[in-house]
Amino acid sequence: MSELIAHPTALAGLWELESAAVGDARGRFMRLWCEATMQRIAPLAHVVQVNQSFSTERGTIRGLHFQRAPALEGKLVRCLRGRVFDVAVDLRAGSDTCLHWHGVELSEHGQRQLWIPPGFAHGFQTLSDDVEMLYLHSAAYAPQHEGGLRFDDPRLGIAWPLTPTQVSARDRSHALLGDALEWACS
């Protein structure tokens, strides 16, 4: 039977999860969520909301989004169709890796997901047209506690693989770290 294997990243609490696919002539089967595995890596994680996004154009960037306390959320993200470069940025106060980022390619044919713990910002860039993403959230969306980082903030220095083609006005309007987010990592 398929299992879910957790691989730690250089950012504590951020995990790449790999589904061990089982296949035959009909196709393949993969486990996407396993309570026992999640309890080992994120004991407080539970799913309260599931969302899906669809992006039509290669090069599109969504994010970097996060929720502030008291509405911090963790999320498990998976690419259902196409390919993305998925990024998580550590925003945890006192963390040795605060403002460090981790990027990983997720794809419909790959077996990787990313567990993004509370206190991280998340975003991705589409590497193909017609991308679908699935998000499992540990807290309900709270618009009064949402925040964002600029995808192109020079202080973060995220190495997006493609020139951005589509970025929402909202995502372009986030302040640069030096301007209005002095709270980060303090």
PDB file of C-alpha atoms in Angstrom:
ATOM      1  CA  MET A   1       0.000   0.000   0.000  1.00  0.00           C
ATOM      2  CA  SER A   2       1.096   3.559  -0.644  1.00  0.00           C
ATOM      3  CA  GLU A   3       2.684   5.462   2.208  1.00  0.00           C
ATOM      4  CA  LEU A   4       3.593   9.067   2.916  1.00  0.00           C
ATOM      5  CA  ILE A   5       7.300   9.709   3.573  1.00  0.00           C
ATOM      6  CA  ALA A   6       8.392  12.940   5.284  1.00  0.00           C
ATOM      7  CA  HIS A   7      11.690  14.618   4.294  1.00  0.00           C
ATOM      8  CA  PRO A   8      12.908  17.546   6.440  1.00  0.00           C
ATOM      9  CA  THR A   9      14.186  20.709   4.772  1.00  0.00           C
ATOM     10  CA  ALA A  10      16.822  23.164   5.995  1.00  0.00           C
ATOM     11  CA  LEU A  11      14.003  25.243   7.536  1.00  0.00           C
ATOM     12  CA  ALA A  12      12.794  23.621  10.765  1.00  0.00           C
ATOM     13  CA  GLY A  13       9.154  22.530  10.569  1.00  0.00           C
ATOM     14  CA  LEU A  14       8.988  22.756   6.768  1.00  0.00           C
ATOM     15  CA  TRP A  15       8.696  19.288   5.234  1.00  0.00           C
ATOM     16  CA  GLU A  16       8.618  17.835   1.755  1.00  0.00           C
ATOM     17  CA  LEU A  17       6.244  14.890   1.724  1.00  0.00           C
ATOM     18  CA  GLU A  18       6.657  12.140  -0.807  1.00  0.00           C
ATOM     19  CA  SER A  19       3.888   9.757  -1.746  1.00  0.00           C
ATOM     20  CA  ALA A  20       5.116   6.284  -2.577  1.00  0.00           C
ATOM     21  CA  ALA A  21       2.962   5.575  -5.622  1.00  0.00           C
ATOM     22  CA  VAL A  22       1.609   2.124  -6.312  1.00  0.00           C
ATOM     23  CA  GLY A  23       0.821   1.481  -9.955  1.00  0.00           C
ATOM     24  CA  ASP A  24      -0.425  -1.153 -12.327  1.00  0.00           C
ATOM     25  CA  ALA A  25      -2.047  -1.291 -15.773  1.00  0.00           C
ATOM     26  CA  ARG A  26      -4.931   0.897 -14.528  1.00  0.00           C
ATOM     27  CA  GLY A  27      -2.706   3.777 -13.434  1.00  0.00           C
ATOM     28  CA  ARG A  28      -1.454   4.709  -9.992  1.00  0.00           C
ATOM     29  CA  PHE A  29      -2.601   5.287  -6.430  1.00  0.00           C
ATOM     30  CA  MET A  30      -0.979   7.695  -3.953  1.00  0.00           C
ATOM     31  CA  ARG A  31      -1.708   8.651  -0.365  1.00  0.00           C
ATOM     32  CA  LEU A  32      -1.965  12.435   0.028  1.00  0.00           C
ATOM     33  CA  TRP A  33      -2.760  12.696   3.754  1.00  0.00           C
ATOM     34  CA  CYS A  34      -1.852  10.401   6.627  1.00  0.00           C
ATOM     35  CA  GLU A  35      -2.783  11.440  10.152  1.00  0.00           C
ATOM     36  CA  ALA A  36      -0.039   9.269  11.702  1.00  0.00           C
ATOM     37  CA  THR A  37       2.691  10.828   9.537  1.00  0.00           C
ATOM     38  CA  MET A  38       1.389  14.335  10.113  1.00  0.00           C
ATOM     39  CA  GLN A  39       1.225  13.812  13.868  1.00  0.00           C
ATOM     40  CA  ARG A  40       4.943  12.941  13.851  1.00  0.00           C
ATOM     41  CA  ILE A  41       6.003  16.068  11.951  1.00  0.00           C
ATOM     42  CA  ALA A  42       3.262  18.558  12.903  1.00  0.00           C
ATOM     43  CA  PRO A  43       1.407  17.333  15.988  1.00  0.00           C
ATOM     44  CA  LEU A  44      -1.108  20.191  15.982  1.00  0.00           C
ATOM     45  CA  ALA A  45      -1.953  19.893  12.284  1.00  0.00           C
ATOM     46  CA  HIS A  46      -5.512  19.105  11.386  1.00  0.00           C
ATOM     47  CA  VAL A  47      -7.411  19.967   8.227  1.00  0.00           C
ATOM     48  CA  VAL A  48     -10.247  22.485   8.584  1.00  0.00           C
ATOM     49  CA  GLN A  49     -10.404  23.853   5.045  1.00  0.00           C
ATOM     50  CA  VAL A  50      -9.497  22.595   1.564  1.00  0.00           C
ATOM     51  CA  ASN A  51      -8.983  24.982  -1.356  1.00  0.00           C
ATOM     52  CA  GLN A  52      -8.066  24.633  -5.013  1.00  0.00           C
ATOM     53  CA  SER A  53      -6.601  27.192  -7.405  1.00  0.00           C
ATOM     54  CA  PHE A  54      -6.306  27.230 -11.177  1.00  0.00           C
ATOM     55  CA  SER A  55      -3.760  29.349 -13.069  1.00  0.00           C
ATOM     56  CA  THR A  56      -3.913  29.488 -16.858  1.00  0.00           C
ATOM     57  CA  GLU A  57      -0.577  31.006 -17.887  1.00  0.00           C
ATOM     58  CA  ARG A  58       2.998  29.784 -17.492  1.00  0.00           C
ATOM     59  CA  GLY A  59       5.031  32.233 -15.375  1.00  0.00           C
ATOM     60  CA  THR A  60       2.120  33.282 -13.150  1.00  0.00           C
ATOM     61  CA  ILE A  61       3.052  34.033  -9.540  1.00  0.00           C
ATOM     62  CA  ARG A  62       0.640  33.681  -6.625  1.00  0.00           C
ATOM     63  CA  GLY A  63       1.795  34.886  -3.228  1.00  0.00           C
ATOM     64  CA  LEU A  64       3.609  35.244  -0.972  1.00  0.00           C
ATOM     65  CA  HIS A  65       0.687  34.940   1.483  1.00  0.00           C
ATOM     66  CA  PHE A  66       0.450  34.255   5.219  1.00  0.00           C
ATOM     67  CA  GLN A  67      -1.917  34.586   8.180  1.00  0.00           C
ATOM     68  CA  ARG A  68      -0.984  36.569  11.316  1.00  0.00           C
ATOM     69  CA  ALA A  69      -1.730  35.483  14.875  1.00  0.00           C
ATOM     70  CA  PRO A  70      -4.199  34.592  16.195  1.00  0.00           C
ATOM     71  CA  ALA A  71      -5.134  33.001  12.842  1.00  0.00           C
ATOM     72  CA  LEU A  72      -1.813  31.315  12.011  1.00  0.00           C
ATOM     73  CA  GLU A  73      -2.240  28.412   9.633  1.00  0.00           C
ATOM     74  CA  GLY A  74      -0.263  25.512   8.321  1.00  0.00           C
ATOM     75  CA  LYS A  75      -0.946  24.171   4.875  1.00  0.00           C
ATOM     76  CA  LEU A  76      -0.182  21.128   2.805  1.00  0.00           C
ATOM     77  CA  VAL A  77       0.114  21.976  -0.892  1.00  0.00           C
ATOM     78  CA  ARG A  78       0.094  19.678  -3.891  1.00  0.00           C
ATOM     79  CA  CYS A  79       0.123  20.285  -7.635  1.00  0.00           C
ATOM     80  CA  LEU A  80      -2.726  18.368  -9.283  1.00  0.00           C
ATOM     81  CA  ARG A  81      -2.073  19.489 -12.866  1.00  0.00           C
ATOM     82  CA  GLY A  82       0.983  21.037 -14.493  1.00  0.00           C
ATOM     83  CA  ARG A  83       4.180  22.126 -12.717  1.00  0.00           C
ATOM     84  CA  VAL A  84       5.042  24.833 -10.183  1.00  0.00           C
ATOM     85  CA  PHE A  85       8.025  26.196  -8.302  1.00  0.00           C
ATOM     86  CA  ASP A  86       6.617  26.286  -4.775  1.00  0.00           C
ATOM     87  CA  VAL A  87       8.185  28.574  -2.150  1.00  0.00           C
ATOM     88  CA  ALA A  88       7.890  28.908   1.621  1.00  0.00           C
ATOM     89  CA  VAL A  89       9.479  31.785   3.590  1.00  0.00           C
ATOM     90  CA  ASP A  90      10.164  31.507   7.325  1.00  0.00           C
ATOM     91  CA  LEU A  91       8.605  34.446   9.230  1.00  0.00           C
ATOM     92  CA  ARG A  92       8.802  32.989  12.735  1.00  0.00           C
ATOM     93  CA  ALA A  93      10.042  35.404  15.383  1.00  0.00           C
ATOM     94  CA  GLY A  94      13.304  34.208  16.887  1.00  0.00           C
ATOM     95  CA  SER A  95      13.903  31.572  14.219  1.00  0.00           C
ATOM     96  CA  ASP A  96      17.517  31.133  13.112  1.00  0.00           C
ATOM     97  CA  THR A  97      16.213  30.860   9.542  1.00  0.00           C
ATOM     98  CA  CYS A  98      13.786  33.802   9.609  1.00  0.00           C
ATOM     99  CA  LEU A  99      13.471  35.324   6.116  1.00  0.00           C
ATOM    100  CA  HIS A 100      15.139  32.281   4.561  1.00  0.00           C
ATOM    101  CA  TRP A 101      13.182  30.566   1.815  1.00  0.00           C
ATOM    102  CA  HIS A 102      12.908  27.045   0.437  1.00  0.00           C
ATOM    103  CA  GLY A 103      11.743  26.252  -3.084  1.00  0.00           C
ATOM    104  CA  VAL A 104      10.778  22.929  -4.605  1.00  0.00           C
ATOM    105  CA  GLU A 105       9.243  21.870  -7.908  1.00  0.00           C
ATOM    106  CA  LEU A 106       5.861  20.204  -7.530  1.00  0.00           C
ATOM    107  CA  SER A 107       4.117  18.557 -10.460  1.00  0.00           C
ATOM    108  CA  GLU A 108       1.187  16.382 -11.377  1.00  0.00           C
ATOM    109  CA  HIS A 109       3.569  13.547 -12.226  1.00  0.00           C
ATOM    110  CA  GLY A 110       5.805  14.059  -9.199  1.00  0.00           C
ATOM    111  CA  GLN A 111       5.133  12.544  -5.859  1.00  0.00           C
ATOM    112  CA  ARG A 112       6.027  15.578  -3.697  1.00  0.00           C
ATOM    113  CA  GLN A 113       3.898  17.832  -1.537  1.00  0.00           C
ATOM    114  CA  LEU A 114       5.002  20.588   0.812  1.00  0.00           C
ATOM    115  CA  TRP A 115       3.923  20.980   4.452  1.00  0.00           C
ATOM    116  CA  ILE A 116       4.193  24.668   5.307  1.00  0.00           C
ATOM    117  CA  PRO A 117       3.924  25.207   9.062  1.00  0.00           C
ATOM    118  CA  PRO A 118       2.288  28.175  10.791  1.00  0.00           C
ATOM    119  CA  GLY A 119       4.503  31.243  10.669  1.00  0.00           C
ATOM    120  CA  PHE A 120       5.565  30.841   7.036  1.00  0.00           C
ATOM    121  CA  ALA A 121       4.571  32.760   3.908  1.00  0.00           C
ATOM    122  CA  HIS A 122       3.722  30.717   0.816  1.00  0.00           C
ATOM    123  CA  GLY A 123       3.678  31.337  -2.905  1.00  0.00           C
ATOM    124  CA  PHE A 124       4.394  29.648  -6.208  1.00  0.00           C
ATOM    125  CA  GLN A 125       5.203  30.271  -9.849  1.00  0.00           C
ATOM    126  CA  THR A 126       3.628  28.195 -12.589  1.00  0.00           C
ATOM    127  CA  LEU A 127       6.134  26.415 -14.822  1.00  0.00           C
ATOM    128  CA  SER A 128       3.469  25.290 -17.283  1.00  0.00           C
ATOM    129  CA  ASP A 129       0.102  26.477 -18.547  1.00  0.00           C
ATOM    130  CA  ASP A 130      -3.113  25.263 -16.899  1.00  0.00           C
ATOM    131  CA  VAL A 131      -1.938  24.560 -13.348  1.00  0.00           C
ATOM    132  CA  GLU A 132      -4.210  23.276 -10.590  1.00  0.00           C
ATOM    133  CA  MET A 133      -3.127  23.381  -6.949  1.00  0.00           C
ATOM    134  CA  LEU A 134      -4.717  21.761  -3.899  1.00  0.00           C
ATOM    135  CA  TYR A 135      -4.308  23.280  -0.421  1.00  0.00           C
ATOM    136  CA  LEU A 136      -5.220  21.636   2.883  1.00  0.00           C
ATOM    137  CA  HIS A 137      -5.358  24.310   5.620  1.00  0.00           C
ATOM    138  CA  SER A 138      -5.085  23.878   9.385  1.00  0.00           C
ATOM    139  CA  ALA A 139      -7.116  27.051  10.059  1.00  0.00           C
ATOM    140  CA  ALA A 140      -9.998  28.803   8.364  1.00  0.00           C
ATOM    141  CA  TYR A 141      -9.239  31.829   6.194  1.00  0.00           C
ATOM    142  CA  ALA A 142      -9.375  35.026   8.274  1.00  0.00           C
ATOM    143  CA  PRO A 143      -9.151  38.060   5.960  1.00  0.00           C
ATOM    144  CA  GLN A 144      -8.563  40.451   8.869  1.00  0.00           C
ATOM    145  CA  HIS A 145      -5.334  38.537   9.689  1.00  0.00           C
ATOM    146  CA  GLU A 146      -3.963  38.005   6.190  1.00  0.00           C
ATOM    147  CA  GLY A 147      -0.651  39.418   5.083  1.00  0.00           C
ATOM    148  CA  GLY A 148       1.732  39.238   2.189  1.00  0.00           C
ATOM    149  CA  LEU A 149       5.310  39.671   1.102  1.00  0.00           C
ATOM    150  CA  ARG A 150       6.406  40.966  -2.286  1.00  0.00           C
ATOM    151  CA  PHE A 151       7.455  38.101  -4.548  1.00  0.00           C
ATOM    152  CA  ASP A 152      10.312  40.246  -5.853  1.00  0.00           C
ATOM    153  CA  ASP A 153      11.557  41.650  -2.528  1.00  0.00           C
ATOM    154  CA  PRO A 154      15.342  41.993  -2.898  1.00  0.00           C
ATOM    155  CA  ARG A 155      15.827  41.201   0.792  1.00  0.00           C
ATOM    156  CA  LEU A 156      14.355  37.734   0.199  1.00  0.00           C
ATOM    157  CA  GLY A 157      16.148  37.194  -3.122  1.00  0.00           C
ATOM    158  CA  ILE A 158      13.878  34.385  -4.296  1.00  0.00           C
ATOM    159  CA  ALA A 159      15.263  32.829  -7.473  1.00  0.00           C
ATOM    160  CA  TRP A 160      12.054  32.455  -9.477  1.00  0.00           C
ATOM    161  CA  PRO A 161      12.820  30.229 -12.471  1.00  0.00           C
ATOM    162  CA  LEU A 162      10.888  32.290 -15.051  1.00  0.00           C
ATOM    163  CA  THR A 163      10.207  35.930 -15.763  1.00  0.00           C
ATOM    164  CA  PRO A 164       6.813  36.647 -14.145  1.00  0.00           C
ATOM    165  CA  THR A 165       3.956  36.886 -16.638  1.00  0.00           C
ATOM    166  CA  GLN A 166       0.939  37.376 -14.355  1.00  0.00           C
ATOM    167  CA  VAL A 167       0.906  38.767 -10.801  1.00  0.00           C
ATOM    168  CA  SER A 168      -2.243  40.165  -9.194  1.00  0.00           C
ATOM    169  CA  ALA A 169      -2.424  43.845  -8.271  1.00  0.00           C
ATOM    170  CA  ARG A 170      -2.849  42.754  -4.644  1.00  0.00           C
ATOM    171  CA  ASP A 171       0.353  40.693  -4.714  1.00  0.00           C
ATOM    172  CA  ARG A 172       2.268  43.547  -6.394  1.00  0.00           C
ATOM    173  CA  SER A 173       1.051  45.974  -3.701  1.00  0.00           C
ATOM    174  CA  HIS A 174       2.645  44.241  -0.692  1.00  0.00           C
ATOM    175  CA  ALA A 175       5.274  46.394   1.016  1.00  0.00           C
ATOM    176  CA  LEU A 176       8.962  45.577   0.793  1.00  0.00           C
ATOM    177  CA  LEU A 177      10.445  44.174   3.992  1.00  0.00           C
ATOM    178  CA  GLY A 178      12.508  47.263   4.768  1.00  0.00           C
ATOM    179  CA  ASP A 179       9.507  49.566   4.393  1.00  0.00           C
ATOM    180  CA  ALA A 180       6.582  48.305   6.426  1.00  0.00           C
ATOM    181  CA  LEU A 181       7.297  44.866   7.808  1.00  0.00           C
ATOM    182  CA  GLU A 182       9.743  45.708  10.595  1.00  0.00           C
ATOM    183  CA  TRP A 183       7.874  43.119  12.706  1.00  0.00           C
ATOM    184  CA  ALA A 184       9.343  40.268  10.637  1.00  0.00           C
ATOM    185  CA  CYS A 185      11.631  38.080  12.738  1.00  0.00           C
ATOM    186  CA  SER A 186      11.593  40.381  15.762  1.00  0.00           C
TER     187      SER A 186
END
